[in-house]
Amino acid sequence: MNQTLVADAALESPVELIYRQCAWCSSPTEHFRLLCPVCGSTEMEERRSAGVGVVRRIGAVVRSEYLEHRIRQNCAVTLDEGLTIPAVVTASRYEVVPVGTRVRLHAVGEEREAAEFRLLQGS
């Protein structure tokens, strides 16, 4: 088997994030939207995200007794597909997760809860 295919398969997230993309203007949006927020079209196609993105905005840092050496950073993550979603980034470092950090999807919340991301190796 080709080594690049094996590497790509190893990078795929076991958790999937579904979003919709407009058939007319190609704008990505959340999976629960019925109309395109850009052009108003009803022709929305479901897509599966690769689960990789970049931290774009940072919110509050949440520290708890259960996550002794981890922080949970409320963020906005822009996925490689172009969709920006609310997220929680869990890191095993003591500092705040900086804007521009590459992250990978780890878990998806119920309904409208924020998805959980973790830092990509080598970030």
Tab-separated table of C-alpha atoms in Angstrom:
chain	number	residue	atom	x	y	z
A	1	MET	CA	0.000	0.000	0.000
A	2	ASN	CA	1.181	3.510	-0.749
A	3	GLN	CA	2.835	5.209	2.266
A	4	THR	CA	0.930	8.471	1.735
A	5	LEU	CA	-2.390	6.600	1.875
A	6	VAL	CA	-1.362	4.932	5.126
A	7	ALA	CA	-0.294	8.289	6.583
A	8	ASP	CA	-3.576	9.915	5.500
A	9	ALA	CA	-5.585	7.065	7.038
A	10	ALA	CA	-3.686	7.426	10.320
A	11	LEU	CA	-4.511	11.157	10.421
A	12	GLU	CA	-8.265	10.707	9.971
A	13	SER	CA	-10.355	11.509	13.013
A	14	PRO	CA	-12.503	8.684	14.469
A	15	VAL	CA	-15.141	11.339	15.269
A	16	GLU	CA	-16.953	13.027	12.403
A	17	LEU	CA	-18.342	16.520	12.175
A	18	ILE	CA	-21.180	17.038	9.698
A	19	TYR	CA	-21.791	20.428	8.091
A	20	ARG	CA	-23.766	21.673	5.096
A	21	GLN	CA	-22.492	23.363	1.955
A	22	CYS	CA	-24.594	25.450	-0.390
A	23	ALA	CA	-24.925	23.988	-3.883
A	24	TRP	CA	-25.124	27.504	-5.369
A	25	CYS	CA	-22.446	29.597	-3.666
A	26	SER	CA	-20.435	26.816	-1.917
A	27	SER	CA	-20.640	28.538	1.487
A	28	PRO	CA	-20.252	26.136	4.434
A	29	THR	CA	-22.648	26.369	7.394
A	30	GLU	CA	-23.740	24.428	10.471
A	31	HIS	CA	-25.522	21.100	9.956
A	32	PHE	CA	-28.822	22.333	11.449
A	33	ARG	CA	-29.341	25.234	9.035
A	34	LEU	CA	-31.923	24.775	6.284
A	35	LEU	CA	-31.071	27.930	4.301
A	36	CYS	CA	-27.714	29.207	3.128
A	37	PRO	CA	-26.772	32.234	5.287
A	38	VAL	CA	-25.055	33.890	2.285
A	39	CYS	CA	-27.440	33.496	-0.661
A	40	GLY	CA	-30.606	32.056	0.944
A	41	SER	CA	-30.663	28.906	-1.190
A	42	THR	CA	-32.436	25.804	0.096
A	43	GLU	CA	-30.143	23.480	-1.865
A	44	MET	CA	-27.797	22.400	0.910
A	45	GLU	CA	-25.571	19.318	0.665
A	46	GLU	CA	-24.315	17.465	3.739
A	47	ARG	CA	-20.543	17.114	3.956
A	48	ARG	CA	-18.164	15.484	6.399
A	49	SER	CA	-15.357	17.621	7.793
A	50	ALA	CA	-11.819	16.285	8.036
A	51	GLY	CA	-11.827	17.642	11.608
A	52	VAL	CA	-8.709	19.802	11.296
A	53	GLY	CA	-8.664	23.541	11.790
A	54	VAL	CA	-7.043	26.643	13.266
A	55	VAL	CA	-7.873	28.541	16.465
A	56	ARG	CA	-9.186	31.976	15.383
A	57	ARG	CA	-10.505	33.545	18.603
A	58	ILE	CA	-9.874	32.831	22.255
A	59	GLY	CA	-12.343	32.980	25.135
A	60	ALA	CA	-12.142	32.026	28.804
A	61	VAL	CA	-9.727	29.425	30.172
A	62	VAL	CA	-11.455	26.785	32.301
A	63	ARG	CA	-9.376	24.935	34.871
A	64	SER	CA	-10.842	22.207	37.046
A	65	GLU	CA	-9.734	19.751	39.674
A	66	TYR	CA	-10.514	16.871	37.289
A	67	LEU	CA	-8.150	18.133	34.606
A	68	GLU	CA	-5.094	18.550	36.811
A	69	HIS	CA	-2.508	19.249	34.129
A	70	ARG	CA	-4.831	20.341	31.353
A	71	ILE	CA	-6.635	23.480	30.381
A	72	ARG	CA	-9.895	23.804	28.471
A	73	GLN	CA	-9.882	26.899	26.306
A	74	ASN	CA	-13.162	28.224	24.876
A	75	CYS	CA	-12.349	29.197	21.283
A	76	ALA	CA	-13.670	29.721	17.800
A	77	VAL	CA	-12.076	27.258	15.377
A	78	THR	CA	-12.038	27.739	11.617
A	79	LEU	CA	-12.065	24.340	9.940
A	80	ASP	CA	-10.041	23.736	6.784
A	81	GLU	CA	-13.380	23.615	4.916
A	82	GLY	CA	-13.990	27.307	5.796
A	83	LEU	CA	-16.605	26.924	8.529
A	84	THR	CA	-16.000	28.695	11.873
A	85	ILE	CA	-17.530	26.932	14.890
A	86	PRO	CA	-17.508	27.416	18.667
A	87	ALA	CA	-15.177	24.900	20.266
A	88	VAL	CA	-13.295	23.884	23.372
A	89	VAL	CA	-9.590	23.167	22.946
A	90	THR	CA	-8.077	20.840	25.536
A	91	ALA	CA	-4.330	21.158	25.956
A	92	SER	CA	-1.888	19.430	28.274
A	93	ARG	CA	0.137	22.584	28.775
A	94	TYR	CA	-0.106	25.325	31.349
A	95	GLU	CA	-0.179	28.288	28.974
A	96	VAL	CA	-3.132	29.611	27.008
A	97	VAL	CA	-3.652	28.132	23.530
A	98	PRO	CA	-2.490	30.838	21.085
A	99	VAL	CA	-4.436	32.056	18.051
A	100	GLY	CA	-3.213	30.268	14.929
A	101	THR	CA	-2.664	26.896	16.622
A	102	ARG	CA	-3.584	23.869	14.488
A	103	VAL	CA	-6.103	21.570	16.172
A	104	ARG	CA	-7.862	18.255	15.449
A	105	LEU	CA	-11.409	17.238	16.339
A	106	HIS	CA	-11.563	14.956	19.372
A	107	ALA	CA	-15.271	14.855	20.298
A	108	VAL	CA	-18.550	16.339	19.098
A	109	GLY	CA	-21.063	17.764	21.591
A	110	GLU	CA	-24.782	17.060	21.614
A	111	GLU	CA	-27.064	19.392	19.593
A	112	ARG	CA	-25.429	22.856	19.737
A	113	GLU	CA	-22.753	22.150	22.351
A	114	ALA	CA	-19.212	23.075	21.411
A	115	ALA	CA	-17.034	20.475	19.727
A	116	GLU	CA	-13.845	19.467	21.551
A	117	PHE	CA	-10.496	19.796	19.812
A	118	ARG	CA	-6.943	18.844	20.812
A	119	LEU	CA	-3.636	20.271	19.649
A	120	LEU	CA	-2.105	18.659	16.568
A	121	GLN	CA	1.250	17.011	17.157
A	122	GLY	CA	4.089	19.337	16.195
A	123	SER	CA	2.049	22.524	16.824
